[in-house]
CSV table of C-alpha atoms in Angstrom, one decimal:
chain,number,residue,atom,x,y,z
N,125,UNK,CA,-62.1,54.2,261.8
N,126,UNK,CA,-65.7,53.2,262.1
N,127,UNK,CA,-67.6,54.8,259.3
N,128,UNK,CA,-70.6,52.9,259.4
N,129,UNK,CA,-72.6,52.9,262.7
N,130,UNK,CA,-76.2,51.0,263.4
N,131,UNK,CA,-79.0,52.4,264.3
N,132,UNK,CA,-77.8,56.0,262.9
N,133,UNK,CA,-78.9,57.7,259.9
N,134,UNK,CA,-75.8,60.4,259.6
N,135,UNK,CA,-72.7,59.2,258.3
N,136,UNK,CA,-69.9,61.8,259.2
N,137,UNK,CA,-66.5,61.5,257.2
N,138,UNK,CA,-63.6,63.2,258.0
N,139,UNK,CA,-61.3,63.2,255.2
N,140,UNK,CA,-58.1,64.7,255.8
N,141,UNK,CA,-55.4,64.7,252.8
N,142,UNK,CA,-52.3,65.9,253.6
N,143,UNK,CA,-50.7,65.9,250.5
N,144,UNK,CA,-50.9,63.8,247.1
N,145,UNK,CA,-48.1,61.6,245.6
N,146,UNK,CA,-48.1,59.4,243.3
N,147,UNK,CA,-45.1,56.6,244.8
N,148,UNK,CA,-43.2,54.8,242.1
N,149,UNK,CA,-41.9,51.8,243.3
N,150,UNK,CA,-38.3,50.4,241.8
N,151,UNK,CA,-38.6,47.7,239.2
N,152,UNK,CA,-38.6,45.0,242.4
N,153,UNK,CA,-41.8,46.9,243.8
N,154,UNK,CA,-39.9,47.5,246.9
N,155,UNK,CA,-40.3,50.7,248.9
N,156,UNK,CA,-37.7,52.9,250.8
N,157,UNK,CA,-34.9,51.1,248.8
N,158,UNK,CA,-31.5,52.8,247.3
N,159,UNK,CA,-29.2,51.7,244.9
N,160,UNK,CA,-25.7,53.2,244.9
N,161,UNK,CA,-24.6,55.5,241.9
N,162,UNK,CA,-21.1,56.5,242.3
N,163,UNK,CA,-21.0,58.8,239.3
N,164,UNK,CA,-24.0,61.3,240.7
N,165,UNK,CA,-23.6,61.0,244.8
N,166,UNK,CA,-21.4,64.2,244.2
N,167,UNK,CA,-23.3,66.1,241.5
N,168,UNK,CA,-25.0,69.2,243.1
N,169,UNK,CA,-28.0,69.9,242.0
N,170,UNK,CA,-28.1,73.5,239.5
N,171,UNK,CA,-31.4,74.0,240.6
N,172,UNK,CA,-34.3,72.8,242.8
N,173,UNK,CA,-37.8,72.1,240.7
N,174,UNK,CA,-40.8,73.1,243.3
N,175,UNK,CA,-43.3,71.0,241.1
N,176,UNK,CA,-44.4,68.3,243.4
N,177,UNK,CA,-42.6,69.2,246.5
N,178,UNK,CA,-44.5,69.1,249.5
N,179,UNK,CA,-46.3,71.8,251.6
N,180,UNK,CA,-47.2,70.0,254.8
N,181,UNK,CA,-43.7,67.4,254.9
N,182,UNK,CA,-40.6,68.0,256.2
N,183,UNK,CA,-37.4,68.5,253.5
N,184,UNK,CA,-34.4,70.0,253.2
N,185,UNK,CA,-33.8,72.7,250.7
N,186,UNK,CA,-32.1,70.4,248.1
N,187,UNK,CA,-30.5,66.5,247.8
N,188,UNK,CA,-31.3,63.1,249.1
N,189,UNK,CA,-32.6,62.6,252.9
N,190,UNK,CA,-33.6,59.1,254.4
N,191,UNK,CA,-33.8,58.1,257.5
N,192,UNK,CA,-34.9,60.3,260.4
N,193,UNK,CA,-32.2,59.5,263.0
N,194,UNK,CA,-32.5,61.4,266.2
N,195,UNK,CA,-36.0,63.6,267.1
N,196,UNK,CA,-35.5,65.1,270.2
N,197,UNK,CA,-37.3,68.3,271.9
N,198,UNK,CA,-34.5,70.4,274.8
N,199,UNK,CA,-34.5,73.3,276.2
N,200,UNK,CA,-37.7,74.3,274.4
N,201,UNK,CA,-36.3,73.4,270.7
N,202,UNK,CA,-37.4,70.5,268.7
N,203,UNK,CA,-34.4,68.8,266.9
N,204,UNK,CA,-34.5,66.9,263.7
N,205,UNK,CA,-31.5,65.0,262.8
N,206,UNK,CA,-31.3,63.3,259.7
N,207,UNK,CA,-29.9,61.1,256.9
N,208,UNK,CA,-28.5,63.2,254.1
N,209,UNK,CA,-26.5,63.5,251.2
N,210,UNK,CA,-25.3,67.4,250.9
N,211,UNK,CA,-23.7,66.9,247.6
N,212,UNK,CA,-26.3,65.3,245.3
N,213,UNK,CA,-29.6,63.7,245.2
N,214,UNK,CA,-28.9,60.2,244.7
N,215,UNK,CA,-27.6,58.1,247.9
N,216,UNK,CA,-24.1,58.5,249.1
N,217,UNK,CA,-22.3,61.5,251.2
N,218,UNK,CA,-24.4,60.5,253.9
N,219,UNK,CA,-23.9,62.7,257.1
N,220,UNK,CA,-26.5,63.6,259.7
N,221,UNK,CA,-28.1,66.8,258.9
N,222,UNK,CA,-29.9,69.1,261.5
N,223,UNK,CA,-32.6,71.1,261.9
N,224,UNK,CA,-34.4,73.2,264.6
N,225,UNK,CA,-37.7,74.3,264.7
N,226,UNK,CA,-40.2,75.6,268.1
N,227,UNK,CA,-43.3,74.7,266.7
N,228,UNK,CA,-42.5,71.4,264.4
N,229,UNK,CA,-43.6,73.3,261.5
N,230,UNK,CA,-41.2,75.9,260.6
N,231,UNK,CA,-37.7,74.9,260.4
N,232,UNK,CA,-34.1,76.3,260.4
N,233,UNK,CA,-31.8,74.1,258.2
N,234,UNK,CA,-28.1,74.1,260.0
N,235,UNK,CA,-25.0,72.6,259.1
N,236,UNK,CA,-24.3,69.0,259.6
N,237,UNK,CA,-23.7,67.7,263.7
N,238,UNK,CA,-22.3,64.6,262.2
N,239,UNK,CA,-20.6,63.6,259.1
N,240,UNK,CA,-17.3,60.8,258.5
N,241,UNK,CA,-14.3,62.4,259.9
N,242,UNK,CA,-12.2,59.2,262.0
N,243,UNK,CA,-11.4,56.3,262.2
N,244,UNK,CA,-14.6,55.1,263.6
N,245,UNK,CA,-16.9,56.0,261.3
N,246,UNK,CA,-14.7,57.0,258.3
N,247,UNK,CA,-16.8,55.0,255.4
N,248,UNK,CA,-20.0,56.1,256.9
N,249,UNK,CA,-22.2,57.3,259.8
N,250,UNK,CA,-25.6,55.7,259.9
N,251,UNK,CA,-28.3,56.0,261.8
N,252,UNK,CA,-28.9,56.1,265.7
N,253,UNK,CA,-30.5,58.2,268.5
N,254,UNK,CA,-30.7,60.8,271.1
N,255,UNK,CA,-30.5,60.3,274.6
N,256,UNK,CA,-31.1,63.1,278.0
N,257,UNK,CA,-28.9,61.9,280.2
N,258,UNK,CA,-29.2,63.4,283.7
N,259,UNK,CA,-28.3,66.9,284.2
N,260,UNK,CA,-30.5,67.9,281.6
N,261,UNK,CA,-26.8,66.7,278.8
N,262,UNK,CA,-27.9,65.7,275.7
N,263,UNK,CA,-25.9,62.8,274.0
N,264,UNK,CA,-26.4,61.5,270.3
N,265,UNK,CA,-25.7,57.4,269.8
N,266,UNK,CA,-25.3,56.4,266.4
N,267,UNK,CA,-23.5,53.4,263.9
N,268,UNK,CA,-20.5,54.2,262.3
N,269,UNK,CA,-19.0,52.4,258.8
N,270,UNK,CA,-15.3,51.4,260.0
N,271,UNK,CA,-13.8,49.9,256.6
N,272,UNK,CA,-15.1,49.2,253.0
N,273,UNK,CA,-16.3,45.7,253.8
N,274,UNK,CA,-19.6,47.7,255.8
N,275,UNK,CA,-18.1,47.1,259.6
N,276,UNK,CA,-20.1,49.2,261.8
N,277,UNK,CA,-19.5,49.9,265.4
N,278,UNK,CA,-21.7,51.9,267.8
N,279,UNK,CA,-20.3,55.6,268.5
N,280,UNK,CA,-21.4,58.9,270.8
N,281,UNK,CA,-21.1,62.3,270.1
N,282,UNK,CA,-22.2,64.9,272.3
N,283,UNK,CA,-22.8,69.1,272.1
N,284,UNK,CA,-19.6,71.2,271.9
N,285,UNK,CA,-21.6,74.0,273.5
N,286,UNK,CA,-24.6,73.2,275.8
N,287,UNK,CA,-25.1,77.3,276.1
N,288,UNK,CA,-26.2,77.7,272.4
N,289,UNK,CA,-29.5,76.9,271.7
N,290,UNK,CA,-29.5,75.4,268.7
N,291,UNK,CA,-26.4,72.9,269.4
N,292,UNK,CA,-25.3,73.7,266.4
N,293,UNK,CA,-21.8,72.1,267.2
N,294,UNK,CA,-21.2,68.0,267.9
N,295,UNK,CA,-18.2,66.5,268.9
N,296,UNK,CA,-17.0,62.7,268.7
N,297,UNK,CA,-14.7,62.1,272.1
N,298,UNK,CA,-11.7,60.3,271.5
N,299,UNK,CA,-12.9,57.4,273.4
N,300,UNK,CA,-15.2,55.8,270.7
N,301,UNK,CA,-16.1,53.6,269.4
N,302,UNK,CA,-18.1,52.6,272.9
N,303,UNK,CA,-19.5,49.4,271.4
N,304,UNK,CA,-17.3,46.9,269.1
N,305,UNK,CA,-19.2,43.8,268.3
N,306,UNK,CA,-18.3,40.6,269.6
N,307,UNK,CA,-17.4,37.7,267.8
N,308,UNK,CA,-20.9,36.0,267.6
N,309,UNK,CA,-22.3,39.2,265.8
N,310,UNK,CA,-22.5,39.4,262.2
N,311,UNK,CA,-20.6,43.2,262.0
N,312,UNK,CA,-21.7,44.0,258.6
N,313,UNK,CA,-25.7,43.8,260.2
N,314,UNK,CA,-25.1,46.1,263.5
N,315,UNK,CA,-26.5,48.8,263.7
N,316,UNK,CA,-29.1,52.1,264.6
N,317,UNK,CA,-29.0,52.0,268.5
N,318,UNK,CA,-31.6,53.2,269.8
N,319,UNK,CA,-33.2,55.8,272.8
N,320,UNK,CA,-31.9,54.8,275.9
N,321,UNK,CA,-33.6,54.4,279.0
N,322,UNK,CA,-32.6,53.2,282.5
N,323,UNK,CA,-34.0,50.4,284.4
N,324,UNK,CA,-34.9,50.3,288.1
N,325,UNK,CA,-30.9,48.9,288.6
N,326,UNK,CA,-30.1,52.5,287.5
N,327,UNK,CA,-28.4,50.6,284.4
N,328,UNK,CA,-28.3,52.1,281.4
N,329,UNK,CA,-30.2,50.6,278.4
N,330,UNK,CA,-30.1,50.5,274.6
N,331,UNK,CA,-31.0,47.9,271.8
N,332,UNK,CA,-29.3,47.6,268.3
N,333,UNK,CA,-30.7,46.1,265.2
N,334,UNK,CA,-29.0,42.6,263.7
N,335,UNK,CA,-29.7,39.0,262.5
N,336,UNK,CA,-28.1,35.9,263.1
N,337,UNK,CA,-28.9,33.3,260.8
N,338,UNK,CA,-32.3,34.9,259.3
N,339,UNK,CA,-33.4,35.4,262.9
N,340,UNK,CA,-33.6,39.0,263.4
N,341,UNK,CA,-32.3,40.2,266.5
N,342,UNK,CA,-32.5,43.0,268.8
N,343,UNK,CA,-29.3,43.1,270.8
N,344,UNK,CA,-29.5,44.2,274.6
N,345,UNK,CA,-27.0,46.2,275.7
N,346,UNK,CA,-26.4,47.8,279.3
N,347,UNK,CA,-24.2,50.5,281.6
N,348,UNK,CA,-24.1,51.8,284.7
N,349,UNK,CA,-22.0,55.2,283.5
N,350,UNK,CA,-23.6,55.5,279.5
N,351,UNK,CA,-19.7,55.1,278.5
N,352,UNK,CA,-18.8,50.9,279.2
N,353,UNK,CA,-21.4,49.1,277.5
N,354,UNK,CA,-22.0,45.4,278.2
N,355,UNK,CA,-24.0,42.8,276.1
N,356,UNK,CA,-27.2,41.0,277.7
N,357,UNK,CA,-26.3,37.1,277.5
N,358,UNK,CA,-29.9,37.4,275.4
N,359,UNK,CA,-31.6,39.4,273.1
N,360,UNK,CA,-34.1,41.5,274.3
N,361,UNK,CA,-36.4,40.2,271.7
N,362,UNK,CA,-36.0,37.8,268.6
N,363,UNK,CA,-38.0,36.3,265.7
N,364,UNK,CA,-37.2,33.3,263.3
N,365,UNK,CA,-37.0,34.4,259.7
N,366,UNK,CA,-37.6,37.9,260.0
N,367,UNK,CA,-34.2,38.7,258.0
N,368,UNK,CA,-32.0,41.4,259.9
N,369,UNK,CA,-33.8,44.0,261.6
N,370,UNK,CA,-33.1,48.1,261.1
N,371,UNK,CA,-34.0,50.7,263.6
N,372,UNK,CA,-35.3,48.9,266.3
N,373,UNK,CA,-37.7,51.3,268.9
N,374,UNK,CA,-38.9,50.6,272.1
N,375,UNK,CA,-41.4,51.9,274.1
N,376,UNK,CA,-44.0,52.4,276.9
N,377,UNK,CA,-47.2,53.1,276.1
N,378,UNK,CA,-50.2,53.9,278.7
N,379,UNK,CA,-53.1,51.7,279.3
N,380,UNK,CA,-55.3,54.9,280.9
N,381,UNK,CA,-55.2,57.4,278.3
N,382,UNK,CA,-53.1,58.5,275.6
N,383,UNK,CA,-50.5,60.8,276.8
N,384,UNK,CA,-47.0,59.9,276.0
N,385,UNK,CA,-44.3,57.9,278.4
N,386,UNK,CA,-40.7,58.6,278.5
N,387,UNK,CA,-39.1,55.6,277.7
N,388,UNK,CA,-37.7,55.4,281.1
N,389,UNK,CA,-40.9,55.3,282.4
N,390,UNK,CA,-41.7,53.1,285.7
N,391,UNK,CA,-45.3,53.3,286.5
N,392,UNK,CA,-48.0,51.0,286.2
N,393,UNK,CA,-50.6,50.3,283.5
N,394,UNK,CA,-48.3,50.1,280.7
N,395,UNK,CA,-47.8,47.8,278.1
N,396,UNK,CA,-44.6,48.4,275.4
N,397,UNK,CA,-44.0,48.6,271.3
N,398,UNK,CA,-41.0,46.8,269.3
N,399,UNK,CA,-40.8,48.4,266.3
N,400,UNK,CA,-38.6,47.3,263.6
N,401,UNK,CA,-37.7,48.3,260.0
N,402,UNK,CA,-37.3,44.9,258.1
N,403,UNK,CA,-34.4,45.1,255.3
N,404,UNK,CA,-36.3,41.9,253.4
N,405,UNK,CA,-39.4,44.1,253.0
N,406,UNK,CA,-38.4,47.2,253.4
N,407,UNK,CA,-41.4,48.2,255.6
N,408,UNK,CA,-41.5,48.9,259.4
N,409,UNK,CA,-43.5,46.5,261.5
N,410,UNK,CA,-44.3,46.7,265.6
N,411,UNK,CA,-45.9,44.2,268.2
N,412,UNK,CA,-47.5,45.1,271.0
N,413,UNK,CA,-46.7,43.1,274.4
N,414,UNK,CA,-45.0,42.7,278.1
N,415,UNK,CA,-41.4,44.0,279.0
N,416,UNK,CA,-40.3,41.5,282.3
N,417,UNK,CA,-38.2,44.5,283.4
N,418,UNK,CA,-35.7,41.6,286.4
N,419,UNK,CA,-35.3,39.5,282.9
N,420,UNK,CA,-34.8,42.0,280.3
N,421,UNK,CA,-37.2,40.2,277.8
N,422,UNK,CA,-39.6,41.7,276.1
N,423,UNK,CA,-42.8,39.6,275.1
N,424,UNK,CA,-45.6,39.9,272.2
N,425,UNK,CA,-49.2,39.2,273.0
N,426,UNK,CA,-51.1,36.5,271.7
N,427,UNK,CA,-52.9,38.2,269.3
N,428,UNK,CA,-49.5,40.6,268.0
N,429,UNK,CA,-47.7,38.7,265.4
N,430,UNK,CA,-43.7,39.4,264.7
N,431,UNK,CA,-42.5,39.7,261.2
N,432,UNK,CA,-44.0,41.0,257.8
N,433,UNK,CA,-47.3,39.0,258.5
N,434,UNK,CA,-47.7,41.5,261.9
N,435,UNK,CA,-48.6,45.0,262.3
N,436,UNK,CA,-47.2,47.8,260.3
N,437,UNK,CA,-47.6,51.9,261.6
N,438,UNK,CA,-48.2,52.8,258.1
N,439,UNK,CA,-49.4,51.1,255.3
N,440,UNK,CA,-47.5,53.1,252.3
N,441,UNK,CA,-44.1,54.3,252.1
N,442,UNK,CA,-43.1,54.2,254.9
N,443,UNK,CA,-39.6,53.6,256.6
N,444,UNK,CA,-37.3,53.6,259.5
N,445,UNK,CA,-39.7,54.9,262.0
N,446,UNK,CA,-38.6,57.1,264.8
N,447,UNK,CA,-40.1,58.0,267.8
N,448,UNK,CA,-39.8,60.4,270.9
N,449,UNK,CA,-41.4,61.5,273.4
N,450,UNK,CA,-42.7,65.5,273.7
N,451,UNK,CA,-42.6,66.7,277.4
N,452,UNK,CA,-43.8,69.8,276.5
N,453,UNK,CA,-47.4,68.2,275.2
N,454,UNK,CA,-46.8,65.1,276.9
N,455,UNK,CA,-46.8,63.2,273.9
N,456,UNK,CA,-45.3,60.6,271.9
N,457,UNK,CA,-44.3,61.6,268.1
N,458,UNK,CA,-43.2,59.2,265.6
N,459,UNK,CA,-41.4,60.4,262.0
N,460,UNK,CA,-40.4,58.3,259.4
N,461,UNK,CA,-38.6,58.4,256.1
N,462,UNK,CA,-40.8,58.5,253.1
N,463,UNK,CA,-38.8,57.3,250.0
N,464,UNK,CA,-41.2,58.9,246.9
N,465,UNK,CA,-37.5,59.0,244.5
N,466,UNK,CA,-38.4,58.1,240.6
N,467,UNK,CA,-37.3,55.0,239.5
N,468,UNK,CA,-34.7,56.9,237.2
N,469,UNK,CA,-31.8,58.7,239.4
N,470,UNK,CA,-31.3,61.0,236.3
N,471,UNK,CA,-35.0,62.6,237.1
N,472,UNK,CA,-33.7,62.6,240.9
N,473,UNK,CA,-30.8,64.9,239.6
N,474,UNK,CA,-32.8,67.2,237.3
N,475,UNK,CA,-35.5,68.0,240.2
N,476,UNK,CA,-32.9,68.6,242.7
N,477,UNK,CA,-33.9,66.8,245.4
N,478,UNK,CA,-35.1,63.3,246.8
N,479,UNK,CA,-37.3,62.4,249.7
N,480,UNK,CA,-39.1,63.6,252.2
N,481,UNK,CA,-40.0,63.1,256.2
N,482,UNK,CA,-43.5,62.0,256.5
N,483,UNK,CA,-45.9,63.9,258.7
N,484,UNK,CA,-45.2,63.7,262.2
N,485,UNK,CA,-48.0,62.0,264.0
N,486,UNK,CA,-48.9,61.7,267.8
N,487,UNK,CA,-48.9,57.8,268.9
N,488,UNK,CA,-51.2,56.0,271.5
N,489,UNK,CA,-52.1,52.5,272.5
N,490,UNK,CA,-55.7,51.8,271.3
N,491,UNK,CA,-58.4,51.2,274.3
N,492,UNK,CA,-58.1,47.4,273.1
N,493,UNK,CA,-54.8,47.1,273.7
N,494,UNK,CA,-54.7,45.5,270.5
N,495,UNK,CA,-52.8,48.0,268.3
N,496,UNK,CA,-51.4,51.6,268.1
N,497,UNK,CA,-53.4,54.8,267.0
N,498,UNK,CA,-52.5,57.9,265.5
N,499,UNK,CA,-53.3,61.7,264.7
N,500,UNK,CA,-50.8,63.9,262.5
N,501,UNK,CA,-49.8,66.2,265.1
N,502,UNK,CA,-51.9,69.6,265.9
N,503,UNK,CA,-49.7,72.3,265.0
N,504,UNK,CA,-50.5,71.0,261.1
N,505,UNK,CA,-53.5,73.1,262.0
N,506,UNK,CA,-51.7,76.2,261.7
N,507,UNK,CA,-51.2,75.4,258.0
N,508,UNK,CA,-55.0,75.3,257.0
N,509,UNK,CA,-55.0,78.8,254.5
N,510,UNK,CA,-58.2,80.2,252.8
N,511,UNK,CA,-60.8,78.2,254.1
N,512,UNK,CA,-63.8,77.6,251.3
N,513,UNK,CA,-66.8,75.8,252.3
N,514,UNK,CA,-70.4,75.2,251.6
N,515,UNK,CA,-73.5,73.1,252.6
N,516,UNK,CA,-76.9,71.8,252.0
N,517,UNK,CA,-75.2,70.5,248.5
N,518,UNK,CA,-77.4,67.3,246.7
N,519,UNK,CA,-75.8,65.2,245.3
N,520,UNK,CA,-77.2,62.7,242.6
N,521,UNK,CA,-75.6,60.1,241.6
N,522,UNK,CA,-73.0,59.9,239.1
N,523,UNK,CA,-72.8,63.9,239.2
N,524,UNK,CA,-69.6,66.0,239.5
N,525,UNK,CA,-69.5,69.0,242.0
N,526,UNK,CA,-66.8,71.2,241.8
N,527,UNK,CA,-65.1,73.0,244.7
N,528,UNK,CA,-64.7,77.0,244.0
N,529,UNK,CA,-62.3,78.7,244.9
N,530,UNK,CA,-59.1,76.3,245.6
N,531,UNK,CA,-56.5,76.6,243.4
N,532,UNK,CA,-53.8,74.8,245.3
N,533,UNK,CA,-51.8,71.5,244.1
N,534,UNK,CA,-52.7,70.1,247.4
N,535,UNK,CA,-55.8,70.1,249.8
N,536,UNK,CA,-56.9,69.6,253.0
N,537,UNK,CA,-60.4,68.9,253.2
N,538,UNK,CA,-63.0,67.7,255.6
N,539,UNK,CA,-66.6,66.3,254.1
N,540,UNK,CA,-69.8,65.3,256.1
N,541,UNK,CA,-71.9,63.3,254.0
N,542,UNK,CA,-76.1,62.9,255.5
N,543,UNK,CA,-78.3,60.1,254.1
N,544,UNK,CA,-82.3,59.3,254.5
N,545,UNK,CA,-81.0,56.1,254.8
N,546,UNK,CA,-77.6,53.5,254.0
N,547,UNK,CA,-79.9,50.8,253.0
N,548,UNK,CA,-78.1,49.8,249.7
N,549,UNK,CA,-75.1,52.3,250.6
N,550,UNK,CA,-72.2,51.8,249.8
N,551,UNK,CA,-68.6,53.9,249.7
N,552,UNK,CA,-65.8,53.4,247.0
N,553,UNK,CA,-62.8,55.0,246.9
């Protein structure tokens, strides 16, 4: 944002703050980590503190979340599926949580579509995506833990009643897993398919996250019937010493304006995002380049640099990054998990709960080209209460004004500031 502008006298701030944390990293200083604690990931909490839990982020009522897996909008319900641990509020238990809202605001908490039941995914089932085949079917893709060792295999599971409009019920066919990994994949490092879109072949397409020999890798995989799943003879995209990537995404975004694609999309005037969540850093970076749709490679610009040296979407706590797209605004939305957990897990356990979603935001490709943009979505309108205002306040320096009238723990606020002049101006925050 340009605050400053020449030849103008006015400077107009916007400020908005969505909430306040204060984000304790662990005693590495690396955020959207987890350690494993056998001995709490099954102690429910008694009760759930409300002292610093959010008013504008998404949580469940209780217990660990992490990573967002599967946003999806059908049938005129938004879907939220997600990381969670229903027993406790420490790591562990993981299954994939659901919840349904019309408005991405207020949500209905349901019972689990996903959690460790066979074979396939009996030590764990990690994160994936959602996928509208034709016919208006959903389908859910996702990684599942195989043995103790951390195998992981690439599973489906799809609506047990297409008639209920919540979907409240998932099912895992008996024909996964779909995708084992081949020899030359490291199995332990395989994982969080992601959205996939079909190419003018009418193949199927999807990428999974993985390293070989601290390259990180996104793995191209393709089908004609969403059910036999071949691997590209190369990645779709790979970077020297980027450490194995997580939750690969990968779309279109538009060159004219900045209205959301699908990611099937296969119009002109586009240009594409790789976004991946680094497990060295633990922060999510994205470049911003060419897809060669006949050669299934996918290109950075000059000027977009892979790696933790490159981009990021968000420059706190921010992880695992999700995106969709909204047909019914036309949009692209990107979530992500938002690891604020104390450094102590017995503080985790008193509170009763750990984590939260961050704000939803609408995505677009900047008029440079150069980089993404960003606006939390518009329905957080709808949660601006008890407006207060006032004007034509002087300010001198080094004096303290204080705002009437707001009692809340958390704020949203907008603030014009007008000057004679910004000779000498300066703003520190």
């Amino acid at each position: 944002m340009d605050f400053f502008k020449k030849n103008s006298s006015t400077l107009a701030l916007e400020i908005y703050i969505f909430s306040l944390f204060l984000i304790l990293s662990n005693i590495n200083g690396i955020f959207a980590s987890h350690n494993v604690f056998f001995d709490l990931q099954s102690l429910s909490a008694v009760s759930v503190k409300n002292i610093h839990r959010t008013g504008f982020h998404f949580q469940p009522p209780k217990h660990w979340i992490n990573d967002p897996n599967a946003p999806m909008y059908y049938n005129g319900i938004y879907h939220l599926f997600y990381q969670h641990n229903p027993k406790g509020a420490v790591w562990g238990n993981i299954v994939w949580a659901h919840s349904v809202s019309r408005d991405l605001i207020n949500w209905i908490h349901l019972e689990p579509a996903i959690y460790p039941s066979e074979k396939f995914d009996r030590y764990g089932a990690w994160s994936g995506s959602a996928t509208i085949l034709p016919n208006n079917k959903p389908v859910i893709l996702y990684t599942g833990v195989v043995d103790a060792h951390d195998a992981q295999v690439q599973n489906y599971a799809i609506p047990a009643n297409l008639s209920d409009p919540f979907l409240r019920k998932w099912i895992k066919p008996n024909n996964n897993p779909l995708i084992v990994p081949d020899p030359s994949i490291n199995r332990t490092k395989f994982r969080d398919p992601t959205t996939a879109w079909m190419g003018r072949d009418g193949h199927w397409r999807i990428l999974i996250g993985s390293v070989r020999k601290h390259r990180g890798l996104a793995i191209l995989y393709r089908s004609r019937d969403f059910m036999r799943w071949m691997k590209a003879k190369h990645p779709l995209h790979s970077t020297n010493g980027t450490e194995n990537w997580e939750c690969p995404d990968f779309f279109p975004v538009s060159l004219r304006n900045s209205n959301g694609l699908d990611v099937s999309y296969r119009g002109k005037d586009v240009k594409y995002v790789l976004k991946n969540s680094l497990d060295v850093t633990r922060f999510d970076y994205y470049t911003i380049g060419m897809y060669h749709i006949t050669r299934d490679r996918y290109i950075p610009d000059n000027n977009s640099i892979d790696g933790c040296k490159g981009l990021r979407p968000d420059y706190g706590n921010f992880y695992a990054s999700k995106s969709f797209y909204d047909p019914r605004k036309n949009r692209r939305i990107m979530w992500a998990w938002t690891n604020e957990s104390d450094v102590l897990p017995d503080d985790e356990i008193k509170k009763g709960w750990a984590g939260i979603q961050a704000i939803p935001r609408k995505v677009w490709l900047d008029p440079s080209g150069k980089q993404l943009v960003q606006w939390p979505i518009e329905e957080l309108e709808t949660l601006r209460k008890q407006k207060v205002e006032f004007s034509n306040k002087k300010l001198p320096r080094g004096e303290m004004v204080e705002v009437e009238g707001i009692s809340a723990a958390q704020a949203d606020i907008e603030v014009t500031f007008s000057f004679s002049s910004l000779d000498k101006f300066y703003i520190t925050f």
